[in-house]
PDB file of N, CA and C in Angstrom:
ATOM      1  N   MET A  14     293.954  80.139 209.276  1.00  0.00           N
ATOM      2  CA  MET A  14     294.222  79.841 207.900  1.00  0.00           C
ATOM      3  C   MET A  14     293.016  79.160 207.308  1.00  0.00           C
ATOM      4  N   ILE A  15     292.901  79.268 206.001  1.00  0.00           N
ATOM      5  CA  ILE A  15     291.823  78.603 205.278  1.00  0.00           C
ATOM      6  C   ILE A  15     292.485  77.746 204.206  1.00  0.00           C
ATOM      7  N   VAL A  16     292.150  76.465 204.216  1.00  0.00           N
ATOM      8  CA  VAL A  16     292.750  75.508 203.291  1.00  0.00           C
ATOM      9  C   VAL A  16     291.695  75.143 202.251  1.00  0.00           C
ATOM     10  N   HIS A  17     292.022  75.357 200.984  1.00  0.00           N
ATOM     11  CA  HIS A  17     291.102  75.111 199.881  1.00  0.00           C
ATOM     12  C   HIS A  17     291.533  73.865 199.107  1.00  0.00           C
ATOM     13  N   GLY A  18     290.582  73.188 198.529  1.00  0.00           N
ATOM     14  CA  GLY A  18     290.841  72.000 197.720  1.00  0.00           C
ATOM     15  C   GLY A  18     289.945  70.870 198.184  1.00  0.00           C
ATOM     16  N   ARG A  19     290.382  69.640 197.919  1.00  0.00           N
ATOM     17  CA  ARG A  19     289.641  68.474 198.427  1.00  0.00           C
ATOM     18  C   ARG A  19     290.202  68.173 199.816  1.00  0.00           C
ATOM     19  N   VAL A  20     289.624  68.828 200.818  1.00  0.00           N
ATOM     20  CA  VAL A  20     290.166  68.752 202.165  1.00  0.00           C
ATOM     21  C   VAL A  20     289.142  68.286 203.197  1.00  0.00           C
ATOM     22  N   GLN A  21     287.927  68.000 202.754  1.00  0.00           N
ATOM     23  CA  GLN A  21     286.924  67.453 203.663  1.00  0.00           C
ATOM     24  C   GLN A  21     286.723  65.981 203.328  1.00  0.00           C
ATOM     25  N   GLY A  22     286.477  65.184 204.362  1.00  0.00           N
ATOM     26  CA  GLY A  22     286.265  63.760 204.155  1.00  0.00           C
ATOM     27  C   GLY A  22     287.553  62.969 203.983  1.00  0.00           C
ATOM     28  N   VAL A  23     288.694  63.560 204.359  1.00  0.00           N
ATOM     29  CA  VAL A  23     289.994  62.891 204.214  1.00  0.00           C
ATOM     30  C   VAL A  23     290.775  62.879 205.534  1.00  0.00           C
ATOM     31  N   PHE A  24     290.071  63.046 206.645  1.00  0.00           N
ATOM     32  CA  PHE A  24     290.664  63.054 207.997  1.00  0.00           C
ATOM     33  C   PHE A  24     291.603  64.232 208.220  1.00  0.00           C
ATOM     34  N   PHE A  25     291.373  65.329 207.506  1.00  0.00           N
ATOM     35  CA  PHE A  25     292.203  66.523 207.649  1.00  0.00           C
ATOM     36  C   PHE A  25     292.133  67.066 209.071  1.00  0.00           C
ATOM     37  N   ARG A  26     290.911  67.259 209.573  1.00  0.00           N
ATOM     38  CA  ARG A  26     290.744  67.854 210.899  1.00  0.00           C
ATOM     39  C   ARG A  26     291.318  66.967 211.997  1.00  0.00           C
ATOM     40  N   ASP A  27     291.050  65.676 211.940  1.00  0.00           N
ATOM     41  CA  ASP A  27     291.542  64.780 212.994  1.00  0.00           C
ATOM     42  C   ASP A  27     293.068  64.690 212.965  1.00  0.00           C
ATOM     43  N   THR A  28     293.640  64.617 211.780  1.00  0.00           N
ATOM     44  CA  THR A  28     295.099  64.574 211.679  1.00  0.00           C
ATOM     45  C   THR A  28     295.711  65.856 212.221  1.00  0.00           C
ATOM     46  N   ALA A  29     295.117  66.992 211.880  1.00  0.00           N
ATOM     47  CA  ALA A  29     295.614  68.267 212.388  1.00  0.00           C
ATOM     48  C   ALA A  29     295.493  68.332 213.905  1.00  0.00           C
ATOM     49  N   ARG A  30     294.391  67.841 214.456  1.00  0.00           N
ATOM     50  CA  ARG A  30     294.206  67.844 215.908  1.00  0.00           C
ATOM     51  C   ARG A  30     295.286  67.024 216.591  1.00  0.00           C
ATOM     52  N   ARG A  31     295.561  65.828 216.073  1.00  0.00           N
ATOM     53  CA  ARG A  31     296.593  64.975 216.671  1.00  0.00           C
ATOM     54  C   ARG A  31     297.970  65.627 216.579  1.00  0.00           C
ATOM     55  N   MET A  32     298.273  66.227 215.429  1.00  0.00           N
ATOM     56  CA  MET A  32     299.569  66.886 215.255  1.00  0.00           C
ATOM     57  C   MET A  32     299.694  68.087 216.182  1.00  0.00           C
ATOM     58  N   ALA A  33     298.644  68.895 216.265  1.00  0.00           N
ATOM     59  CA  ALA A  33     298.678  70.080 217.127  1.00  0.00           C
ATOM     60  C   ALA A  33     298.862  69.684 218.586  1.00  0.00           C
ATOM     61  N   THR A  34     298.145  68.667 219.010  1.00  0.00           N
ATOM     62  CA  THR A  34     298.256  68.212 220.399  1.00  0.00           C
ATOM     63  C   THR A  34     299.668  67.737 220.702  1.00  0.00           C
ATOM     64  N   SER A  35     300.268  66.988 219.785  1.00  0.00           N
ATOM     65  CA  SER A  35     301.625  66.477 220.023  1.00  0.00           C
ATOM     66  C   SER A  35     302.665  67.599 220.020  1.00  0.00           C
ATOM     67  N   ARG A  36     302.356  68.714 219.370  1.00  0.00           N
ATOM     68  CA  ARG A  36     303.295  69.844 219.298  1.00  0.00           C
ATOM     69  C   ARG A  36     302.955  70.942 220.310  1.00  0.00           C
ATOM     70  N   GLN A  37     301.968  70.686 221.140  1.00  0.00           N
ATOM     71  CA  GLN A  37     301.500  71.665 222.133  1.00  0.00           C
ATOM     72  C   GLN A  37     301.067  72.969 221.466  1.00  0.00           C
ATOM     73  N   VAL A  38     300.358  72.830 220.348  1.00  0.00           N
ATOM     74  CA  VAL A  38     299.778  73.968 219.642  1.00  0.00           C
ATOM     75  C   VAL A  38     298.305  74.024 220.020  1.00  0.00           C
ATOM     76  N   ALA A  39     297.852  75.191 220.433  1.00  0.00           N
ATOM     77  CA  ALA A  39     296.448  75.387 220.789  1.00  0.00           C
ATOM     78  C   ALA A  39     295.681  75.914 219.578  1.00  0.00           C
ATOM     79  N   GLY A  40     294.349  75.812 219.645  1.00  0.00           N
ATOM     80  CA  GLY A  40     293.532  76.383 218.581  1.00  0.00           C
ATOM     81  C   GLY A  40     292.329  75.534 218.275  1.00  0.00           C
ATOM     82  N   TRP A  41     291.866  75.657 217.049  1.00  0.00           N
ATOM     83  CA  TRP A  41     290.701  74.898 216.606  1.00  0.00           C
ATOM     84  C   TRP A  41     290.758  74.721 215.093  1.00  0.00           C
ATOM     85  N   ILE A  42     289.931  73.777 214.603  1.00  0.00           N
ATOM     86  CA  ILE A  42     289.823  73.512 213.167  1.00  0.00           C
ATOM     87  C   ILE A  42     288.385  73.109 212.877  1.00  0.00           C
ATOM     88  N   ARG A  43     287.876  73.536 211.713  1.00  0.00           N
ATOM     89  CA  ARG A  43     286.496  73.193 211.357  1.00  0.00           C
ATOM     90  C   ARG A  43     286.328  73.149 209.844  1.00  0.00           C
ATOM     91  N   ASN A  44     285.320  72.388 209.409  1.00  0.00           N
ATOM     92  CA  ASN A  44     284.917  72.393 208.013  1.00  0.00           C
ATOM     93  C   ASN A  44     284.071  73.633 207.759  1.00  0.00           C
ATOM     94  N   ARG A  45     284.225  74.200 206.584  1.00  0.00           N
ATOM     95  CA  ARG A  45     283.385  75.326 206.177  1.00  0.00           C
ATOM     96  C   ARG A  45     282.357  74.836 205.166  1.00  0.00           C
ATOM     97  N   GLN A  46     281.282  75.557 205.046  1.00  0.00           N
ATOM     98  CA  GLN A  46     280.227  75.168 204.108  1.00  0.00           C
ATOM     99  C   GLN A  46     280.682  75.226 202.655  1.00  0.00           C
ATOM    100  N   ASP A  47     281.707  76.023 202.359  1.00  0.00           N
ATOM    101  CA  ASP A  47     282.194  76.137 200.982  1.00  0.00           C
ATOM    102  C   ASP A  47     283.155  75.016 200.591  1.00  0.00           C
ATOM    103  N   GLY A  48     283.369  74.034 201.482  1.00  0.00           N
ATOM    104  CA  GLY A  48     284.245  72.904 201.188  1.00  0.00           C
ATOM    105  C   GLY A  48     285.661  73.069 201.683  1.00  0.00           C
ATOM    106  N   ALA A  49     286.000  74.235 202.180  1.00  0.00           N
ATOM    107  CA  ALA A  49     287.343  74.492 202.716  1.00  0.00           C
ATOM    108  C   ALA A  49     287.405  74.063 204.182  1.00  0.00           C
ATOM    109  N   VAL A  50     288.609  74.082 204.727  1.00  0.00           N
ATOM    110  CA  VAL A  50     288.838  73.845 206.152  1.00  0.00           C
ATOM    111  C   VAL A  50     289.473  75.111 206.714  1.00  0.00           C
ATOM    112  N   GLU A  51     288.985  75.551 207.862  1.00  0.00           N
ATOM    113  CA  GLU A  51     289.489  76.752 208.521  1.00  0.00           C
ATOM    114  C   GLU A  51     290.118  76.361 209.846  1.00  0.00           C
ATOM    115  N   ALA A  52     291.251  76.969 210.177  1.00  0.00           N
ATOM    116  CA  ALA A  52     291.944  76.622 211.420  1.00  0.00           C
ATOM    117  C   ALA A  52     292.623  77.839 212.029  1.00  0.00           C
ATOM    118  N   VAL A  53     292.757  77.793 213.340  1.00  0.00           N
ATOM    119  CA  VAL A  53     293.520  78.784 214.097  1.00  0.00           C
ATOM    120  C   VAL A  53     294.544  78.020 214.920  1.00  0.00           C
ATOM    121  N   PHE A  54     295.798  78.455 214.862  1.00  0.00           N
ATOM    122  CA  PHE A  54     296.871  77.823 215.617  1.00  0.00           C
ATOM    123  C   PHE A  54     297.581  78.859 216.472  1.00  0.00           C
ATOM    124  N   GLU A  55     297.865  78.519 217.726  1.00  0.00           N
ATOM    125  CA  GLU A  55     298.655  79.361 218.619  1.00  0.00           C
ATOM    126  C   GLU A  55     299.691  78.494 219.312  1.00  0.00           C
ATOM    127  N   GLY A  56     300.913  79.010 219.398  1.00  0.00           N
ATOM    128  CA  GLY A  56     301.963  78.274 220.083  1.00  0.00           C
ATOM    129  C   GLY A  56     303.324  78.809 219.700  1.00  0.00           C
ATOM    130  N   GLU A  57     304.333  78.019 220.003  1.00  0.00           N
ATOM    131  CA  GLU A  57     305.698  78.392 219.643  1.00  0.00           C
ATOM    132  C   GLU A  57     305.787  78.557 218.122  1.00  0.00           C
ATOM    133  N   PRO A  58     306.477  79.592 217.652  1.00  0.00           N
ATOM    134  CA  PRO A  58     306.526  79.859 216.217  1.00  0.00           C
ATOM    135  C   PRO A  58     306.927  78.666 215.353  1.00  0.00           C
ATOM    136  N   ASP A  59     307.932  77.898 215.773  1.00  0.00           N
ATOM    137  CA  ASP A  59     308.346  76.759 214.945  1.00  0.00           C
ATOM    138  C   ASP A  59     307.292  75.658 214.934  1.00  0.00           C
ATOM    139  N   HIS A  60     306.536  75.514 216.010  1.00  0.00           N
ATOM    140  CA  HIS A  60     305.465  74.512 216.055  1.00  0.00           C
ATOM    141  C   HIS A  60     304.291  74.937 215.176  1.00  0.00           C
ATOM    142  N   VAL A  61     303.963  76.221 215.223  1.00  0.00           N
ATOM    143  CA  VAL A  61     302.894  76.739 214.360  1.00  0.00           C
ATOM    144  C   VAL A  61     303.322  76.617 212.897  1.00  0.00           C
ATOM    145  N   GLU A  62     304.583  76.876 212.614  1.00  0.00           N
ATOM    146  CA  GLU A  62     305.095  76.735 211.247  1.00  0.00           C
ATOM    147  C   GLU A  62     304.971  75.290 210.763  1.00  0.00           C
ATOM    148  N   SER A  63     305.200  74.322 211.642  1.00  0.00           N
ATOM    149  CA  SER A  63     305.048  72.922 211.230  1.00  0.00           C
ATOM    150  C   SER A  63     303.593  72.602 210.917  1.00  0.00           C
ATOM    151  N   MET A  64     302.657  73.251 211.611  1.00  0.00           N
ATOM    152  CA  MET A  64     301.238  73.056 211.304  1.00  0.00           C
ATOM    153  C   MET A  64     300.902  73.669 209.948  1.00  0.00           C
ATOM    154  N   LEU A  65     301.489  74.819 209.657  1.00  0.00           N
ATOM    155  CA  LEU A  65     301.296  75.436 208.347  1.00  0.00           C
ATOM    156  C   LEU A  65     301.803  74.517 207.239  1.00  0.00           C
ATOM    157  N   ARG A  66     302.985  73.955 207.439  1.00  0.00           N
ATOM    158  CA  ARG A  66     303.532  73.031 206.430  1.00  0.00           C
ATOM    159  C   ARG A  66     302.621  71.825 206.243  1.00  0.00           C
ATOM    160  N   PHE A  67     302.068  71.298 207.347  1.00  0.00           N
ATOM    161  CA  PHE A  67     301.114  70.193 207.230  1.00  0.00           C
ATOM    162  C   PHE A  67     299.915  70.620 206.390  1.00  0.00           C
ATOM    163  N   CYS A  68     299.369  71.800 206.674  1.00  0.00           N
ATOM    164  CA  CYS A  68     298.176  72.264 205.965  1.00  0.00           C
ATOM    165  C   CYS A  68     298.440  72.473 204.476  1.00  0.00           C
ATOM    166  N   GLU A  69     299.661  72.799 204.120  1.00  0.00           N
ATOM    167  CA  GLU A  69     300.002  72.964 202.710  1.00  0.00           C
ATOM    168  C   GLU A  69     300.008  71.633 201.961  1.00  0.00           C
ATOM    169  N   GLN A  70     300.183  70.523 202.681  1.00  0.00           N
ATOM    170  CA  GLN A  70     300.203  69.195 202.072  1.00  0.00           C
ATOM    171  C   GLN A  70     298.920  68.426 202.360  1.00  0.00           C
ATOM    172  N   GLY A  71     298.483  68.484 203.613  1.00  0.00           N
ATOM    173  CA  GLY A  71     297.313  67.727 204.045  1.00  0.00           C
ATOM    174  C   GLY A  71     297.645  66.264 204.250  1.00  0.00           C
ATOM    175  N   PRO A  72     296.699  65.511 204.787  1.00  0.00           N
ATOM    176  CA  PRO A  72     296.897  64.078 204.970  1.00  0.00           C
ATOM    177  C   PRO A  72     296.751  63.347 203.633  1.00  0.00           C
ATOM    178  N   ARG A  73     297.082  62.077 203.641  1.00  0.00           N
ATOM    179  CA  ARG A  73     296.917  61.257 202.449  1.00  0.00           C
ATOM    180  C   ARG A  73     295.455  61.342 201.990  1.00  0.00           C
ATOM    181  N   GLY A  74     295.241  61.531 200.725  1.00  0.00           N
ATOM    182  CA  GLY A  74     293.887  61.643 200.184  1.00  0.00           C
ATOM    183  C   GLY A  74     293.437  63.076 199.972  1.00  0.00           C
ATOM    184  N   ALA A  75     294.098  64.019 200.603  1.00  0.00           N
ATOM    185  CA  ALA A  75     293.749  65.428 200.417  1.00  0.00           C
ATOM    186  C   ALA A  75     294.420  65.968 199.161  1.00  0.00           C
ATOM    187  N   VAL A  76     293.777  66.944 198.548  1.00  0.00           N
ATOM    188  CA  VAL A  76     294.368  67.675 197.432  1.00  0.00           C
ATOM    189  C   VAL A  76     294.261  69.152 197.795  1.00  0.00           C
ATOM    190  N   VAL A  77     295.353  69.707 198.310  1.00  0.00           N
ATOM    191  CA  VAL A  77     295.367  71.106 198.739  1.00  0.00           C
ATOM    192  C   VAL A  77     295.678  71.968 197.521  1.00  0.00           C
ATOM    193  N   GLU A  78     294.751  72.875 197.218  1.00  0.00           N
ATOM    194  CA  GLU A  78     294.943  73.779 196.089  1.00  0.00           C
ATOM    195  C   GLU A  78     295.558  75.110 196.519  1.00  0.00           C
ATOM    196  N   ARG A  79     295.167  75.576 197.716  1.00  0.00           N
ATOM    197  CA  ARG A  79     295.638  76.879 198.169  1.00  0.00           C
ATOM    198  C   ARG A  79     295.448  76.983 199.675  1.00  0.00           C
ATOM    199  N   VAL A  80     296.356  77.696 200.343  1.00  0.00           N
ATOM    200  CA  VAL A  80     296.221  77.981 201.774  1.00  0.00           C
ATOM    201  C   VAL A  80     296.307  79.495 201.951  1.00  0.00           C
ATOM    202  N   ASP A  81     295.256  80.074 202.506  1.00  0.00           N
ATOM    203  CA  ASP A  81     295.251  81.497 202.826  1.00  0.00           C
ATOM    204  C   ASP A  81     295.623  81.643 204.299  1.00  0.00           C
ATOM    205  N   VAL A  82     296.683  82.390 204.578  1.00  0.00           N
ATOM    206  CA  VAL A  82     297.155  82.574 205.950  1.00  0.00           C
ATOM    207  C   VAL A  82     296.923  84.021 206.363  1.00  0.00           C
ATOM    208  N   LEU A  83     296.267  84.185 207.493  1.00  0.00           N
ATOM    209  CA  LEU A  83     296.030  85.504 208.068  1.00  0.00           C
ATOM    210  C   LEU A  83     296.642  85.522 209.457  1.00  0.00           C
ATOM    211  N   GLU A  84     297.516  86.472 209.721  1.00  0.00           N
ATOM    212  CA  GLU A  84     298.097  86.581 211.060  1.00  0.00           C
ATOM    213  C   GLU A  84     297.217  87.483 211.897  1.00  0.00           C
ATOM    214  N   GLU A  85     296.916  87.024 213.103  1.00  0.00           N
ATOM    215  CA  GLU A  85     296.078  87.772 214.030  1.00  0.00           C
ATOM    216  C   GLU A  85     296.726  87.754 215.402  1.00  0.00           C
ATOM    217  N   PRO A  86     296.344  88.696 216.274  1.00  0.00           N
ATOM    218  CA  PRO A  86     296.875  88.671 217.641  1.00  0.00           C
ATOM    219  C   PRO A  86     296.457  87.376 218.348  1.00  0.00           C
ATOM    220  N   THR A  87     297.318  86.873 219.217  1.00  0.00           N
ATOM    221  CA  THR A  87     296.977  85.664 219.952  1.00  0.00           C
ATOM    222  C   THR A  87     295.814  85.941 220.903  1.00  0.00           C
ATOM    223  N   GLU A  88     295.039  84.894 221.170  1.00  0.00           N
ATOM    224  CA  GLU A  88     293.860  85.012 222.026  1.00  0.00           C
ATOM    225  C   GLU A  88     294.035  84.281 223.348  1.00  0.00           C
ATOM    226  N   GLY A  89     295.145  83.553 223.496  1.00  0.00           N
ATOM    227  CA  GLY A  89     295.335  82.771 224.713  1.00  0.00           C
ATOM    228  C   GLY A  89     294.491  81.514 224.741  1.00  0.00           C
ATOM    229  N   ILE A  90     294.278  80.921 223.590  1.00  0.00           N
ATOM    230  CA  ILE A  90     293.478  79.697 223.478  1.00  0.00           C
ATOM    231  C   ILE A  90     294.200  78.564 224.202  1.00  0.00           C
ATOM    232  N   GLU A  91     293.439  77.722 224.874  1.00  0.00           N
ATOM    233  CA  GLU A  91     293.994  76.541 225.530  1.00  0.00           C
ATOM    234  C   GLU A  91     293.419  75.292 224.889  1.00  0.00           C
ATOM    235  N   GLY A  92     294.278  74.303 224.658  1.00  0.00           N
ATOM    236  CA  GLY A  92     293.839  73.054 224.055  1.00  0.00           C
ATOM    237  C   GLY A  92     293.604  73.206 222.571  1.00  0.00           C
ATOM    238  N   PHE A  93     293.208  72.100 221.947  1.00  0.00           N
ATOM    239  CA  PHE A  93     292.922  72.114 220.516  1.00  0.00           C
ATOM    240  C   PHE A  93     291.630  71.354 220.279  1.00  0.00           C
ATOM    241  N   ALA A  94     290.733  71.928 219.499  1.00  0.00           N
ATOM    242  CA  ALA A  94     289.408  71.333 219.309  1.00  0.00           C
ATOM    243  C   ALA A  94     289.010  71.292 217.840  1.00  0.00           C
ATOM    244  N   ILE A  95     288.221  70.296 217.510  1.00  0.00           N
ATOM    245  CA  ILE A  95     287.528  70.246 216.230  1.00  0.00           C
ATOM    246  C   ILE A  95     286.156  70.842 216.508  1.00  0.00           C
ATOM    247  N   THR A  96     285.833  71.927 215.828  1.00  0.00           N
ATOM    248  CA  THR A  96     284.562  72.616 216.068  1.00  0.00           C
ATOM    249  C   THR A  96     283.658  72.518 214.844  1.00  0.00           C
ATOM    250  N   ARG A  97     282.471  72.979 215.010  1.00  0.00           N
ATOM    251  CA  ARG A  97     281.503  73.010 213.895  1.00  0.00           C
ATOM    252  C   ARG A  97     281.385  74.386 213.346  1.00  0.00           C
TER     253      ARG A  97
END
C-alpha cells in the first residue's frame, strides 16, 4: 500500500512496525522520495486488515489524505522491517 499525506516525520513507520510485530504481520515499510509511505503486509487476513485500518488513520500527528491498496501474491516474507 502507499499512504499519501503528511505521513513522514510523525513516527508512522515505527508505529506500524510495532503494530505489525504485535499482530504477527510480516513485511516492510519505507519512506518514499515523493513524501508518501509505502508498505507491504503479509499475515492472517484480519491482522492485515487491522494494519490497513491503521494506515488509513496513521499515528497522532499524521494527516492521511489517501491510501492506495494493491493486492499481490504473498512472498513468504518473515519478520517486519523498516527499509530505505
